[in-house]
Amino acid sequence: MIKILYFARFREKLGLDQEQYPTTFPLTVTELLQQLAQRGGHWHDLFDCPQGVLVAVNQEMTTQQAIITVGDEVAFFPPVTGG
Amino acid sequence: MIKILYFARFREKLGLDQEQYPTTFPLTVTELLQQLAQRGGHWHDLFDCPQGVLVAVNQEMTTQQAIITVGDEVAFFPPVTGG
Amino acid sequence: MISIQQEDFDLAHELQQLRKSCNQMGAFVSFVGLVRDYATQGQVTAIELEYYPAMTYKSLVRIVQQAELRWPLLGLRVIHRIGYLPAHAQIVLVAVASQHRHSAFAACEFIMDYLKTEAPFWKKEYINGQNYWVEAKATDTQALAKWQN
Amino acid sequence: MISIQQEDFDLAHELQQLRKSCNQMGAFVSFVGLVRDYATQGQVTAIELEYYPAMTYKSLVRIVQQAELRWPLLGLRVIHRIGYLPAHAQIVLVAVASQHRHSAFAACEFIMDYLKTEAPFWKKEYINGQNYWVEAKATDTQALAKWQN
C-alpha cells in the first residue's frame, strides 16, 4: 500500500486530493503513472505520456525513474507557481 | 578666476574647503594640479604626480585631461566611500 | 526564520527582529512580492494559494540552507502566505542580512529564484468570476541558470 | 524620489508611499545599509558622512536615470543620510518596484554599485576617540564590471 496525493489542477480535474493505493513492488514512478493512466478519462489525459507532471516521493522532488517502496507517500503536481 | 573645492581627507589636510583661484586660460586639470603642487608642503604631497585624486568640473566627474574655463567650479576629492 | 502562514506580515517588524539578532550586519536586502491585479485574461480580483504542508516547509528549508552554504549570511527571514489573497496583498517576503551588500543581494535573489521553481505552491487567479490555475513561466526556470555554473 | 538628508528614514513608510504610486507593482526589492560597528582599527562608535551638496544630488539623479533606462521600473526611492551617524544607524535606502522581480533586483543592486563608486560621499569613522577617513574598496570598483558588458 502507498499513499498518493494530487495537488492544484490535478486535484481539481480528478476530484481527488489523496488515496491509499494497493500495489505490488518493486514499482517505479513511471509504472505507477501507467497504472493510473489505465483508469481512463482524466486519468488518461493527465498521466499517459505525462508532460508537466512533477513527482515527489516522501516530500522530496524526484524523477520518473525513482523507485517506490511500501508505505511511501507519492505526490503528483503541476509545475509550481508560488512566490 | 575659477573656484576650487576640496573635500574629505584633502580638505582636512590642506585646512581649506574652497578658494577663488586667479589663473590664465586655456588650462587643463593636469596643469592646475601642477600649479597647486608648487605651493609645496601638503599641496605637493597631494597633487604632485597625483594618485587617487578625483576631479569634477562643474559638478560632473571628469579626467585630468579636461579643459577648465573662466568661472568653472573645480572640485578635488579622494575616491568616494558613501552608501 | 521560515514561516508559511495565512496571516499578513509587516516588513518593518520583520527587519527589526532580524537586526536584533546580530550587531555586525551592514546590509539588508529584502524582497516583497504582491498579488498583481491583471493577467492576460483580465482584471485579477484575488488569488488562492495551495501548498503541500508536509513538503513545502522542508523545501524552503533546503533552499535557505543552499543559500547559507554559498554566502556568508548573518540573518534571514522567509514568509510565504497561503490561502485566499486579494489583489495587491503581500504574498512573500525574503529578507537577508549580511556584512556586505553583494552576499545579501545574491542570496535574496537566489532564494526567490529557487522558491519560484521548487517550492510546492500553486496559484489560482480569480478573474471576472472565473478562476484559472496560473501556468509556470519558462523565465522562472531560466532564472536558475545563473546560479548553476 | 531622491533625498539627501540628516534625518533617519522609515523603510515601511517609504515602501507604503511607493506602493500608492502605481497598482501594477508585483515586486519590491529594497536595500538598507547600516553603520557597521567594527573596523580593522577597532570598535566604531560613529561615522560622519561628508558630501558635495551641488554635485551629490545630480550624481544620484544620473545613476537612477541609468537604471530607469535599463529596466522597466514602476517606482523608486533613494535616501542617503549625511552628517554624524552612530553605530547601527541607517545610512542608505534604495527601494525599487517593478512588475517582475528580476528588474527590481537588478536595478536595486545597480544603483547601489554606482552609488558606492560615483556619488560624492565620504565616510569618516570614529574609533577609540580617533577618527579615520574610510578608504575606498577595490571590490566596489570591481562590482561595476558586471554592468558594463
CSV table of C-alpha atoms in Angstrom, one decimal:
chain,number,residue,atom,x,y,z
A,1,MET,CA,0.0,0.0,0.0
A,2,ILE,CA,1.2,3.5,-0.8
A,3,LYS,CA,-0.4,6.9,-0.3
A,4,ILE,CA,-0.9,9.1,-3.4
A,5,LEU,CA,-1.5,12.9,-3.2
A,6,TYR,CA,-2.8,15.2,-6.0
A,7,PHE,CA,-2.4,18.9,-6.0
A,8,ALA,CA,-3.8,22.0,-7.7
A,9,ARG,CA,-5.0,21.5,-11.3
A,10,PHE,CA,-4.6,17.7,-11.0
A,11,ARG,CA,-6.6,17.6,-7.7
A,12,GLU,CA,-9.4,19.6,-9.2
A,13,LYS,CA,-9.5,17.7,-12.5
A,14,LEU,CA,-9.5,14.2,-10.8
A,15,GLY,CA,-11.8,15.3,-8.0
A,16,LEU,CA,-9.5,13.7,-5.5
A,17,ASP,CA,-6.8,15.0,-3.2
A,18,GLN,CA,-5.4,11.7,-1.9
A,19,GLU,CA,-5.9,8.0,-1.9
A,20,GLN,CA,-4.5,4.8,-0.4
A,21,TYR,CA,-3.3,2.8,-3.3
A,22,PRO,CA,-2.7,-1.0,-3.1
A,23,THR,CA,0.1,-2.1,-5.4
A,24,THR,CA,2.9,-4.7,-5.8
A,25,PHE,CA,6.6,-3.9,-5.5
A,26,PRO,CA,9.1,-3.1,-7.0
A,27,LEU,CA,7.4,-0.2,-8.7
A,28,THR,CA,8.8,2.8,-10.5
A,29,VAL,CA,7.1,6.2,-10.7
A,30,THR,CA,6.7,5.6,-14.5
A,31,GLU,CA,5.0,2.3,-13.8
A,32,LEU,CA,2.7,3.9,-11.3
A,33,LEU,CA,1.8,6.6,-13.8
A,34,GLN,CA,1.0,4.0,-16.4
A,35,GLN,CA,-1.3,2.2,-13.9
A,36,LEU,CA,-3.1,5.4,-13.1
A,37,ALA,CA,-3.5,6.3,-16.8
A,38,GLN,CA,-5.3,3.0,-17.4
A,39,ARG,CA,-8.2,4.3,-15.2
A,40,GLY,CA,-9.2,6.3,-18.4
A,41,GLY,CA,-10.8,9.7,-18.7
A,42,HIS,CA,-9.0,12.5,-16.9
A,43,TRP,CA,-6.5,9.9,-15.5
A,44,HIS,CA,-5.5,9.0,-19.0
A,45,ASP,CA,-5.4,12.7,-20.1
A,46,LEU,CA,-3.1,13.6,-17.3
A,47,PHE,CA,-0.9,10.6,-16.8
A,48,ASP,CA,-0.5,8.9,-20.2
A,49,CYS,CA,2.8,10.1,-21.7
A,50,PRO,CA,2.8,12.7,-18.9
A,51,GLN,CA,4.2,16.2,-19.7
A,52,GLY,CA,4.5,18.7,-16.9
A,53,VAL,CA,3.8,16.2,-14.2
A,54,LEU,CA,6.2,16.7,-11.2
A,55,VAL,CA,6.6,14.0,-8.7
A,56,ALA,CA,7.7,13.9,-5.1
A,57,VAL,CA,8.3,10.8,-3.1
A,58,ASN,CA,8.2,11.2,0.7
A,59,GLN,CA,8.2,15.0,0.2
A,60,GLU,CA,11.4,15.1,-1.9
A,61,MET,CA,11.2,16.1,-5.6
A,62,THR,CA,12.4,13.2,-7.7
A,63,THR,CA,12.2,11.8,-11.3
A,64,GLN,CA,10.0,9.3,-13.0
A,65,GLN,CA,12.8,6.8,-12.7
A,66,ALA,CA,12.5,6.8,-8.9
A,67,ILE,CA,11.6,3.5,-7.1
A,68,ILE,CA,8.6,3.5,-4.8
A,69,THR,CA,8.5,1.2,-1.8
A,70,VAL,CA,5.8,0.1,0.6
A,71,GLY,CA,4.4,2.9,2.8
A,72,ASP,CA,5.8,5.7,0.6
A,73,GLU,CA,4.0,9.0,0.1
A,74,VAL,CA,3.9,9.8,-3.6
A,75,ALA,CA,2.7,13.3,-4.8
A,76,PHE,CA,1.9,14.4,-8.3
A,77,PHE,CA,1.5,18.0,-9.2
A,78,PRO,CA,2.0,20.6,-12.0
A,79,PRO,CA,5.0,22.9,-12.1
A,80,VAL,CA,4.9,25.2,-9.0
A,81,THR,CA,3.8,28.8,-9.2
A,82,GLY,CA,4.3,30.3,-5.8
A,83,GLY,CA,6.2,33.5,-4.8
B,1,MET,CA,39.1,83.3,-11.9
B,2,ILE,CA,37.9,79.8,-11.0
B,3,LYS,CA,36.5,78.3,-7.8
B,4,ILE,CA,38.3,75.3,-6.3
B,5,LEU,CA,36.7,73.0,-3.7
B,6,TYR,CA,38.4,70.4,-1.6
B,7,PHE,CA,36.6,67.5,0.2
B,8,ALA,CA,37.2,64.9,2.9
B,9,ARG,CA,40.8,64.0,3.5
B,10,PHE,CA,42.1,66.7,1.1
B,11,ARG,CA,40.0,69.4,2.9
B,12,GLU,CA,41.3,68.4,6.3
B,13,LYS,CA,45.0,68.1,5.2
B,14,LEU,CA,45.0,71.4,3.4
B,15,GLY,CA,42.9,73.1,6.1
B,16,LEU,CA,40.8,74.7,3.3
B,17,ASP,CA,37.4,73.8,1.8
B,18,GLN,CA,37.4,76.2,-1.0
B,19,GLU,CA,39.2,79.1,-2.7
B,20,GLN,CA,38.8,81.6,-5.5
B,21,TYR,CA,41.8,80.9,-7.8
B,22,PRO,CA,43.1,83.5,-10.3
B,23,THR,CA,44.6,81.9,-13.3
B,24,THR,CA,45.1,82.2,-17.1
B,25,PHE,CA,43.4,80.2,-19.7
B,26,PRO,CA,43.4,77.7,-21.5
B,27,LEU,CA,44.1,75.5,-18.5
B,28,THR,CA,43.8,71.7,-18.2
B,29,VAL,CA,43.2,69.9,-14.9
B,30,THR,CA,46.7,68.5,-15.0
B,31,GLU,CA,48.2,72.0,-15.4
B,32,LEU,CA,46.1,73.2,-12.4
B,33,LEU,CA,47.3,70.3,-10.3
B,34,GLN,CA,50.9,71.2,-11.2
B,35,GLN,CA,50.3,74.8,-10.1
B,36,LEU,CA,48.8,73.7,-6.8
B,37,ALA,CA,51.6,71.2,-6.2
B,38,GLN,CA,54.1,74.1,-6.5
B,39,ARG,CA,52.7,75.6,-3.3
B,40,GLY,CA,54.7,72.9,-1.5
B,41,GLY,CA,54.1,71.0,1.8
B,42,HIS,CA,50.7,69.2,1.8
B,43,TRP,CA,49.9,70.7,-1.6
B,44,HIS,CA,52.9,69.0,-3.1
B,45,ASP,CA,52.2,65.7,-1.3
B,46,LEU,CA,48.6,65.5,-2.6
B,47,PHE,CA,48.9,67.0,-6.0
B,48,ASP,CA,52.3,66.2,-7.4
B,49,CYS,CA,52.0,63.1,-9.6
B,50,PRO,CA,48.6,62.7,-8.1
B,51,GLN,CA,47.2,59.2,-7.4
B,52,GLY,CA,43.7,58.7,-6.1
B,53,VAL,CA,42.7,62.3,-6.9
B,54,LEU,CA,39.3,62.5,-8.4
B,55,VAL,CA,38.2,65.7,-10.2
B,56,ALA,CA,34.8,67.2,-11.0
B,57,VAL,CA,34.3,70.3,-13.2
B,58,ASN,CA,31.0,72.0,-12.7
B,59,GLN,CA,29.7,69.0,-10.6
B,60,GLU,CA,30.5,66.4,-13.3
B,61,MET,CA,33.2,63.8,-12.8
B,62,THR,CA,35.9,64.3,-15.4
B,63,THR,CA,39.5,63.4,-16.2
B,64,GLN,CA,42.8,65.2,-15.8
B,65,GLN,CA,42.7,66.0,-19.5
B,66,ALA,CA,39.6,68.2,-19.1
B,67,ILE,CA,39.9,71.8,-20.0
B,68,ILE,CA,38.9,74.4,-17.4
B,69,THR,CA,37.4,77.7,-18.5
B,70,VAL,CA,36.7,81.0,-16.7
B,71,GLY,CA,34.1,80.8,-13.9
B,72,ASP,CA,34.3,77.0,-13.6
B,73,GLU,CA,33.9,75.2,-10.3
B,74,VAL,CA,36.6,72.6,-10.0
B,75,ALA,CA,36.5,70.0,-7.1
B,76,PHE,CA,39.2,67.7,-6.0
B,77,PHE,CA,38.5,64.7,-3.7
B,78,PRO,CA,39.5,61.2,-2.8
B,79,PRO,CA,37.6,58.1,-4.1
B,80,VAL,CA,34.1,58.2,-2.7
B,81,THR,CA,33.0,56.0,0.2
B,82,GLY,CA,29.3,56.5,0.7
B,83,GLY,CA,26.5,54.0,0.9
C,1,MET,CA,13.2,32.0,10.3
C,2,ILE,CA,10.8,30.3,7.8
C,3,SER,CA,7.0,30.7,8.1
C,4,ILE,CA,4.1,29.5,5.9
C,5,GLN,CA,1.0,31.3,7.0
C,6,GLN,CA,-2.4,32.7,6.1
C,7,GLU,CA,-1.8,35.9,8.0
C,8,ASP,CA,-0.2,39.0,6.5
C,9,PHE,CA,3.2,40.2,7.6
C,10,ASP,CA,4.9,43.5,8.4
C,11,LEU,CA,8.2,44.1,6.7
C,12,ALA,CA,9.3,46.7,9.2
C,13,HIS,CA,8.7,44.5,12.1
C,14,GLU,CA,10.5,41.5,10.5
C,15,LEU,CA,13.5,43.7,9.7
C,16,GLN,CA,13.6,45.0,13.2
C,17,GLN,CA,13.6,41.4,14.6
C,18,LEU,CA,16.4,40.5,12.1
C,19,ARG,CA,18.5,43.4,13.3
C,20,LYS,CA,18.3,42.4,16.9
C,21,SER,CA,19.8,39.0,16.2
C,22,CYS,CA,23.3,40.3,15.3
C,23,ASN,CA,25.3,43.6,15.6
C,24,GLN,CA,27.6,43.1,12.7
C,25,MET,CA,25.0,43.5,10.0
C,26,GLY,CA,25.8,46.1,7.4
C,27,ALA,CA,23.5,45.2,4.6
C,28,PHE,CA,19.8,44.3,4.4
C,29,VAL,CA,18.2,43.2,1.2
C,30,SER,CA,14.5,42.4,1.1
C,31,PHE,CA,12.1,41.2,-1.5
C,32,VAL,CA,8.3,41.6,-1.2
C,33,GLY,CA,6.0,40.1,-3.8
C,34,LEU,CA,2.5,41.3,-4.2
C,35,VAL,CA,-0.6,39.9,-5.9
C,36,ARG,CA,-0.7,41.7,-9.3
C,37,ASP,CA,-4.2,42.9,-10.4
C,38,TYR,CA,-4.0,41.9,-14.0
C,39,ALA,CA,-3.5,38.9,-16.2
C,40,THR,CA,-3.8,38.2,-19.9
C,41,GLN,CA,-7.4,37.0,-19.2
C,42,GLY,CA,-8.4,40.2,-17.4
C,43,GLN,CA,-8.5,42.0,-14.1
C,44,VAL,CA,-7.5,39.8,-11.2
C,45,THR,CA,-9.6,40.3,-8.0
C,46,ALA,CA,-7.8,37.7,-5.9
C,47,ILE,CA,-5.7,34.6,-5.9
C,48,GLU,CA,-5.7,31.4,-3.9
C,49,LEU,CA,-2.5,29.7,-3.0
C,50,GLU,CA,-2.5,26.0,-2.4
C,51,TYR,CA,0.5,24.2,-0.9
C,52,TYR,CA,1.7,20.7,0.3
C,53,PRO,CA,2.0,21.1,4.0
C,54,ALA,CA,4.3,18.2,4.6
C,55,MET,CA,6.7,19.2,1.8
C,56,THR,CA,6.6,22.9,1.4
C,57,TYR,CA,8.3,23.8,4.6
C,58,LYS,CA,11.1,21.2,4.0
C,59,SER,CA,11.6,22.6,0.6
C,60,LEU,CA,12.0,26.1,1.8
C,61,VAL,CA,14.5,24.9,4.5
C,62,ARG,CA,16.6,23.2,1.8
C,63,ILE,CA,16.6,26.4,-0.4
C,64,VAL,CA,17.7,28.5,2.5
C,65,GLN,CA,20.4,26.0,3.5
C,66,GLN,CA,21.8,26.2,0.0
C,67,ALA,CA,21.9,30.0,0.2
C,68,GLU,CA,23.7,29.8,3.6
C,69,LEU,CA,26.3,27.4,2.1
C,70,ARG,CA,27.0,29.8,-0.7
C,71,TRP,CA,27.2,33.2,1.0
C,72,PRO,CA,28.2,34.4,4.5
C,73,LEU,CA,24.8,35.5,5.9
C,74,LEU,CA,24.1,36.9,9.3
C,75,GLY,CA,20.3,36.7,9.3
C,76,LEU,CA,17.4,35.5,7.2
C,77,ARG,CA,13.6,35.6,7.2
C,78,VAL,CA,11.2,33.9,4.7
C,79,ILE,CA,7.5,34.2,5.0
C,80,HIS,CA,5.1,32.8,2.3
C,81,ARG,CA,1.4,33.3,2.6
C,82,ILE,CA,-1.2,30.7,1.6
C,83,GLY,CA,-5.0,30.7,1.1
C,84,TYR,CA,-7.2,33.4,-0.4
C,85,LEU,CA,-5.4,36.7,-1.0
C,86,PRO,CA,-7.0,39.8,-2.6
C,87,ALA,CA,-5.3,41.8,-5.4
C,88,HIS,CA,-2.4,43.9,-4.1
C,89,ALA,CA,-2.0,41.8,-1.0
C,90,GLN,CA,1.5,40.7,0.1
C,91,ILE,CA,2.4,37.1,-0.9
C,92,VAL,CA,6.0,36.6,0.0
C,93,LEU,CA,8.9,38.1,2.0
C,94,VAL,CA,12.5,37.2,1.7
C,95,ALA,CA,14.9,39.3,3.9
C,96,VAL,CA,18.6,38.7,4.1
C,97,ALA,CA,21.2,40.4,6.3
C,98,SER,CA,24.9,40.2,5.8
C,99,GLN,CA,28.0,42.2,6.4
C,100,HIS,CA,28.3,43.3,2.8
C,101,ARG,CA,25.8,44.0,0.2
C,102,HIS,CA,26.8,41.6,-2.5
C,103,SER,CA,26.0,38.5,-0.4
C,104,ALA,CA,22.7,39.9,0.7
C,105,PHE,CA,21.6,40.7,-2.9
C,106,ALA,CA,22.8,37.4,-4.3
C,107,ALA,CA,21.2,35.3,-1.5
C,108,CYS,CA,17.9,37.1,-1.6
C,109,GLU,CA,17.6,36.7,-5.4
C,110,PHE,CA,18.8,33.0,-5.2
C,111,ILE,CA,16.1,32.2,-2.7
C,112,MET,CA,13.4,33.8,-4.7
C,113,ASP,CA,14.6,32.1,-7.9
C,114,TYR,CA,14.5,28.6,-6.3
C,115,LEU,CA,11.3,29.3,-4.4
C,116,LYS,CA,9.6,30.1,-7.7
C,117,THR,CA,10.6,26.8,-9.3
C,118,GLU,CA,11.0,24.3,-6.5
C,119,ALA,CA,8.7,25.2,-3.5
C,120,PRO,CA,5.3,23.5,-3.9
C,121,PHE,CA,2.9,26.4,-4.0
C,122,TRP,CA,0.2,26.7,-6.7
C,123,LYS,CA,-1.6,29.9,-7.6
C,124,LYS,CA,-5.1,30.2,-8.9
C,125,GLU,CA,-6.4,33.6,-10.2
C,126,TYR,CA,-9.9,34.9,-9.8
C,127,ILE,CA,-10.9,36.9,-12.9
C,128,ASN,CA,-14.5,38.0,-13.7
C,129,GLY,CA,-16.0,35.3,-11.5
C,130,GLN,CA,-13.9,32.6,-13.2
C,131,ASN,CA,-10.8,31.0,-11.8
C,132,TYR,CA,-7.7,29.9,-13.6
C,133,TRP,CA,-4.6,28.0,-12.4
C,134,VAL,CA,-1.5,30.1,-13.2
C,135,GLU,CA,0.9,28.5,-15.6
C,136,ALA,CA,4.5,28.2,-14.7
C,137,LYS,CA,6.8,30.6,-16.6
C,138,ALA,CA,9.8,29.4,-18.6
C,139,THR,CA,11.6,32.6,-17.4
C,140,ASP,CA,11.5,31.2,-13.9
C,141,THR,CA,13.3,28.1,-14.9
C,142,GLN,CA,15.7,30.1,-17.0
C,143,ALA,CA,16.4,32.3,-13.9
C,144,LEU,CA,18.1,29.3,-12.3
C,145,ALA,CA,20.8,29.1,-14.9
C,146,LYS,CA,22.8,31.9,-13.4
C,147,TRP,CA,23.3,30.0,-10.2
C,148,GLN,CA,24.4,26.8,-11.8
C,149,ASN,CA,27.8,27.5,-13.1
D,1,MET,CA,12.2,60.2,-5.2
D,2,ILE,CA,15.8,61.0,-4.2
D,3,SER,CA,16.7,62.6,-0.9
D,4,ILE,CA,19.9,63.5,0.9
D,5,GLN,CA,19.2,64.3,4.5
D,6,GLN,CA,20.5,64.2,8.0
D,7,GLU,CA,17.2,62.7,9.4
D,8,ASP,CA,16.6,59.0,9.7
D,9,PHE,CA,14.1,57.2,7.5
D,10,ASP,CA,11.4,54.6,7.9
D,11,LEU,CA,11.5,51.8,5.4
D,12,ALA,CA,7.9,50.7,6.0
D,13,HIS,CA,6.7,54.2,5.4
D,14,GLU,CA,8.7,54.6,2.2
D,15,LEU,CA,7.5,51.3,0.8
D,16,GLN,CA,3.9,52.3,1.6
D,17,GLN,CA,4.4,55.6,-0.3
D,18,LEU,CA,5.9,53.7,-3.2
D,19,ARG,CA,3.0,51.3,-3.4
D,20,LYS,CA,0.5,54.1,-3.6
D,21,SER,CA,2.0,55.5,-6.8
D,22,CYS,CA,1.1,52.5,-9.0
D,23,ASN,CA,-1.2,49.5,-8.9
D,24,GLN,CA,0.7,47.2,-11.3
D,25,MET,CA,3.6,46.6,-8.9
D,26,GLY,CA,4.4,43.0,-8.2
D,27,ALA,CA,7.9,43.1,-6.9
D,28,PHE,CA,9.6,45.3,-4.4
D,29,VAL,CA,13.3,45.0,-3.7
D,30,SER,CA,14.9,47.2,-1.1
D,31,PHE,CA,18.4,47.7,0.3
D,32,VAL,CA,19.2,49.3,3.6
D,33,GLY,CA,22.8,49.9,4.6
D,34,LEU,CA,23.7,50.3,8.3
D,35,VAL,CA,26.8,51.7,10.1
D,36,ARG,CA,28.9,48.7,11.0
D,37,ASP,CA,30.3,48.8,14.5
D,38,TYR,CA,33.8,47.4,13.7
D,39,ALA,CA,36.8,48.2,11.5
D,40,THR,CA,40.3,46.9,11.3
D,41,GLN,CA,41.4,49.6,13.7
D,42,GLY,CA,38.8,48.7,16.3
D,43,GLN,CA,35.3,49.3,17.5
D,44,VAL,CA,33.5,52.0,15.5
D,45,THR,CA,31.3,54.3,17.7
D,46,ALA,CA,30.0,56.5,14.9
D,47,ILE,CA,30.7,57.8,11.4
D,48,GLU,CA,30.5,61.2,9.8
D,49,LEU,CA,29.4,61.5,6.2
D,50,GLU,CA,30.6,64.5,4.2
D,51,TYR,CA,29.1,65.3,0.8
D,52,TYR,CA,29.3,67.8,-2.1
D,53,PRO,CA,25.9,69.5,-2.0
D,54,ALA,CA,25.9,70.9,-5.5
D,55,MET,CA,27.1,67.6,-7.1
D,56,THR,CA,25.8,64.7,-4.9
D,57,TYR,CA,22.1,65.1,-5.8
D,58,LYS,CA,22.9,65.5,-9.5
D,59,SER,CA,25.1,62.4,-9.4
D,60,LEU,CA,22.3,60.3,-7.8
D,61,VAL,CA,19.8,61.5,-10.4
D,62,ARG,CA,22.1,60.4,-13.1
D,63,ILE,CA,22.6,56.9,-11.6
D,64,VAL,CA,18.8,56.5,-11.2
D,65,GLN,CA,18.2,57.6,-14.7
D,66,GLN,CA,20.7,55.0,-16.0
D,67,ALA,CA,18.7,52.3,-14.0
D,68,GLU,CA,15.4,53.5,-15.5
D,69,LEU,CA,16.8,53.3,-19.0
D,70,ARG,CA,18.0,49.7,-18.4
D,71,TRP,CA,15.0,48.2,-16.7
D,72,PRO,CA,11.2,48.7,-16.7
D,73,LEU,CA,10.7,50.2,-13.3
D,74,LEU,CA,7.4,51.3,-11.7
D,75,GLY,CA,8.7,53.2,-8.7
D,76,LEU,CA,11.9,54.1,-7.0
D,77,ARG,CA,13.1,55.7,-3.8
D,78,VAL,CA,16.7,56.6,-2.8
D,79,ILE,CA,17.6,58.2,0.6
D,80,HIS,CA,21.2,58.8,1.6
D,81,ARG,CA,21.9,60.3,5.1
D,82,ILE,CA,24.7,62.7,5.8
D,83,GLY,CA,26.4,64.1,8.9
D,84,TYR,CA,27.1,62.3,12.2
D,85,LEU,CA,25.6,58.8,12.5
D,86,PRO,CA,26.1,56.4,15.4
D,87,ALA,CA,27.0,52.7,15.0
D,88,HIS,CA,24.0,50.6,13.8
D,89,ALA,CA,22.2,53.7,12.3
D,90,GLN,CA,20.7,53.5,8.9
D,91,ILE,CA,22.8,55.2,6.2
D,92,VAL,CA,21.1,54.5,2.9
D,93,LEU,CA,17.9,53.2,1.4
D,94,VAL,CA,17.3,52.1,-2.2
D,95,ALA,CA,13.9,50.7,-2.9
D,96,VAL,CA,12.7,49.7,-6.4
D,97,ALA,CA,9.3,48.5,-7.5
D,98,SER,CA,8.6,46.8,-10.8
D,99,GLN,CA,6.2,44.2,-12.3
D,100,HIS,CA,8.7,41.3,-12.1
D,101,ARG,CA,11.4,40.5,-9.6
D,102,HIS,CA,14.4,40.4,-11.9
D,103,SER,CA,14.2,44.1,-12.9
D,104,ALA,CA,13.8,45.1,-9.3
D,105,PHE,CA,16.7,43.1,-8.0
D,106,ALA,CA,19.0,44.2,-10.9
D,107,ALA,CA,18.1,47.9,-10.7
D,108,CYS,CA,18.5,48.0,-6.9
D,109,GLU,CA,21.9,46.4,-7.0
D,110,PHE,CA,23.0,48.5,-10.0
D,111,ILE,CA,22.1,51.7,-8.1
D,112,MET,CA,24.0,50.6,-5.0
D,113,ASP,CA,27.0,49.6,-7.0
D,114,TYR,CA,27.2,53.0,-8.8
D,115,LEU,CA,26.3,55.0,-5.7
D,116,LYS,CA,29.3,53.3,-3.9
D,117,THR,CA,31.7,54.4,-6.6
D,118,GLU,CA,30.4,57.6,-8.2
D,119,ALA,CA,28.3,59.5,-5.7
D,120,PRO,CA,30.4,62.0,-3.8
D,121,PHE,CA,30.0,60.9,-0.2
D,122,TRP,CA,33.0,60.4,2.2
D,123,LYS,CA,32.9,58.5,5.4
D,124,LYS,CA,35.0,59.1,8.5
D,125,GLU,CA,35.0,56.5,11.3
D,126,TYR,CA,35.3,57.3,15.0
D,127,ILE,CA,37.3,54.7,16.8
D,128,ASN,CA,38.6,55.0,20.3
D,129,GLY,CA,38.4,58.8,20.3
D,130,GLN,CA,40.3,59.0,17.0
D,131,ASN,CA,38.9,59.4,13.5
D,132,TYR,CA,39.9,57.9,10.2
D,133,TRP,CA,38.8,58.5,6.7
D,134,VAL,CA,37.5,55.3,5.2
D,135,GLU,CA,39.5,54.0,2.2
D,136,ALA,CA,37.7,53.2,-1.0
D,137,LYS,CA,37.5,49.4,-1.6
D,138,ALA,CA,38.7,47.8,-4.8
D,139,THR,CA,35.8,45.4,-4.6
D,140,ASP,CA,33.4,48.4,-5.1
D,141,THR,CA,35.1,49.3,-8.4
D,142,GLN,CA,35.1,45.6,-9.4
D,143,ALA,CA,31.4,45.4,-8.7
D,144,LEU,CA,30.8,47.7,-11.7
D,145,ALA,CA,32.2,45.3,-14.2
D,146,LYS,CA,29.1,43.2,-14.2
D,147,TRP,CA,27.0,46.1,-15.5
D,148,GLN,CA,29.4,47.1,-18.3
D,149,ASN,CA,29.1,44.3,-20.9
